Amino acid sequence: MTNEQTILIVDDEAAIRDMIGIALDTAGYSSMVAETALEAHVNIVDKRPDLVLLDWMLPGGSGIELARRLKREELTADIPIIMLTAKTSEDNKVQGLDVGVDDYVTKPFSPRELVARIKAVLRRSSGNLRDKPIRVFDLELDPASHRVTLNDHAVDMGPTEYRLLNFFMTHPEKVFSRDHIQDQVWGANVYLEERTVDVHIGRLRKALTSASGQGINYAGLLQTVRGAGYRFSTRPD
């Protein structure tokens, strides 16, 4: 039986990556790997792992700086992080915990201990906000079931439009450029035609218009901000 959860292993030592990968596979987790902080950040933004195992010392930037960046950015702040490090001083552990990492494992460690720590952190984070339904007036998006309803009736939309709506509903009243929307919805390494974001915004508006009845214009909540991008407003015009 699989947990259907994905763990990102960020470590520049192949032997450690392999050892952890085998332990995760045995425990029923999927895994992916990164050797540098930059590669890790791209994977995290593009693929949204359920948890990150992050080595303190990495080529091209430290793990603690990456953890600080992830916890500072809204779109990645809720992804749990376990630091892996040979550093044993109390000051280093305090520094990691102050940044917001969820746990701290000192090398060398046993695979069984690491898997136990992973399970504990995932249990603690399983009730986080990204799994709870998001509601704006009578429009509800349920990440757990991957459904959108309006007045308790299903709203028919494609997977890209669903991801767009999820992004906007979790970041209301903020203006995002097309480039930023592309990075967060499609991924940082995906090439899109210039008008692709606009086309899918139009399709999302059409889906919301088709589902709307009397009262609030739900398509109108997704506003074009001239010269800047788009905003999802919870204050209908």
CSV table of N, CA and C in Angstrom, one decimal, residues 54 64 67 71 81-83 93 95-104:
chain,number,residue,atom,x,y,z
A,54,LEU,N,15.9,18.5,3.9
A,54,LEU,CA,16.8,19.5,3.4
A,54,LEU,C,18.1,19.5,4.1
A,64,ILE,N,19.7,26.3,5.0
A,64,ILE,CA,19.0,27.1,5.9
A,64,ILE,C,18.5,28.4,5.2
A,67,ALA,N,15.4,27.3,3.3
A,67,ALA,CA,14.3,27.1,4.3
A,67,ALA,C,13.7,28.4,4.6
A,71,LYS,N,9.8,29.4,3.8
A,71,LYS,CA,8.8,29.8,4.9
A,71,LYS,C,8.4,31.3,4.8
A,81,ILE,N,9.3,21.0,6.5
A,81,ILE,CA,10.7,20.8,6.2
A,81,ILE,C,11.4,20.1,7.4
A,82,ILE,N,12.2,19.1,7.1
A,82,ILE,CA,13.0,18.5,8.1
A,82,ILE,C,14.5,18.7,7.6
A,83,MET,N,15.3,19.4,8.5
A,83,MET,CA,16.7,19.6,8.2
A,83,MET,C,17.5,18.4,8.5
A,93,LYS,N,20.7,24.3,15.9
A,93,LYS,CA,19.3,23.7,16.0
A,93,LYS,C,18.3,24.9,16.2
A,95,GLN,N,18.7,28.0,15.4
A,95,GLN,CA,18.6,28.8,14.1
A,95,GLN,C,17.7,28.1,13.1
A,96,GLY,N,17.8,26.8,13.0
A,96,GLY,CA,16.9,26.1,12.1
A,96,GLY,C,15.4,26.2,12.5
A,97,LEU,N,15.2,26.0,13.8
A,97,LEU,CA,13.8,26.0,14.3
A,97,LEU,C,13.2,27.5,14.2
A,98,ASP,N,14.1,28.5,14.4
A,98,ASP,CA,13.6,29.9,14.3
A,98,ASP,C,13.2,30.2,12.9
A,99,VAL,N,13.9,29.6,11.9
A,99,VAL,CA,13.5,29.9,10.6
A,99,VAL,C,12.1,29.3,10.3
A,100,GLY,N,11.7,28.3,11.0
A,100,GLY,CA,10.4,27.7,10.8
A,100,GLY,C,10.4,26.2,10.3
A,101,VAL,N,11.6,25.6,10.3
A,101,VAL,CA,11.7,24.2,9.9
A,101,VAL,C,10.9,23.4,11.0
A,102,ASP,N,10.4,22.2,10.5
A,102,ASP,CA,9.5,21.5,11.4
A,102,ASP,C,10.2,20.4,12.3
A,103,ASP,N,11.4,20.0,11.9
A,103,ASP,CA,12.1,19.1,12.7
A,103,ASP,C,13.6,19.1,12.2
A,104,TYR,N,14.4,18.4,13.0
A,104,TYR,CA,15.8,18.5,12.8
A,104,TYR,C,16.4,17.1,13.1
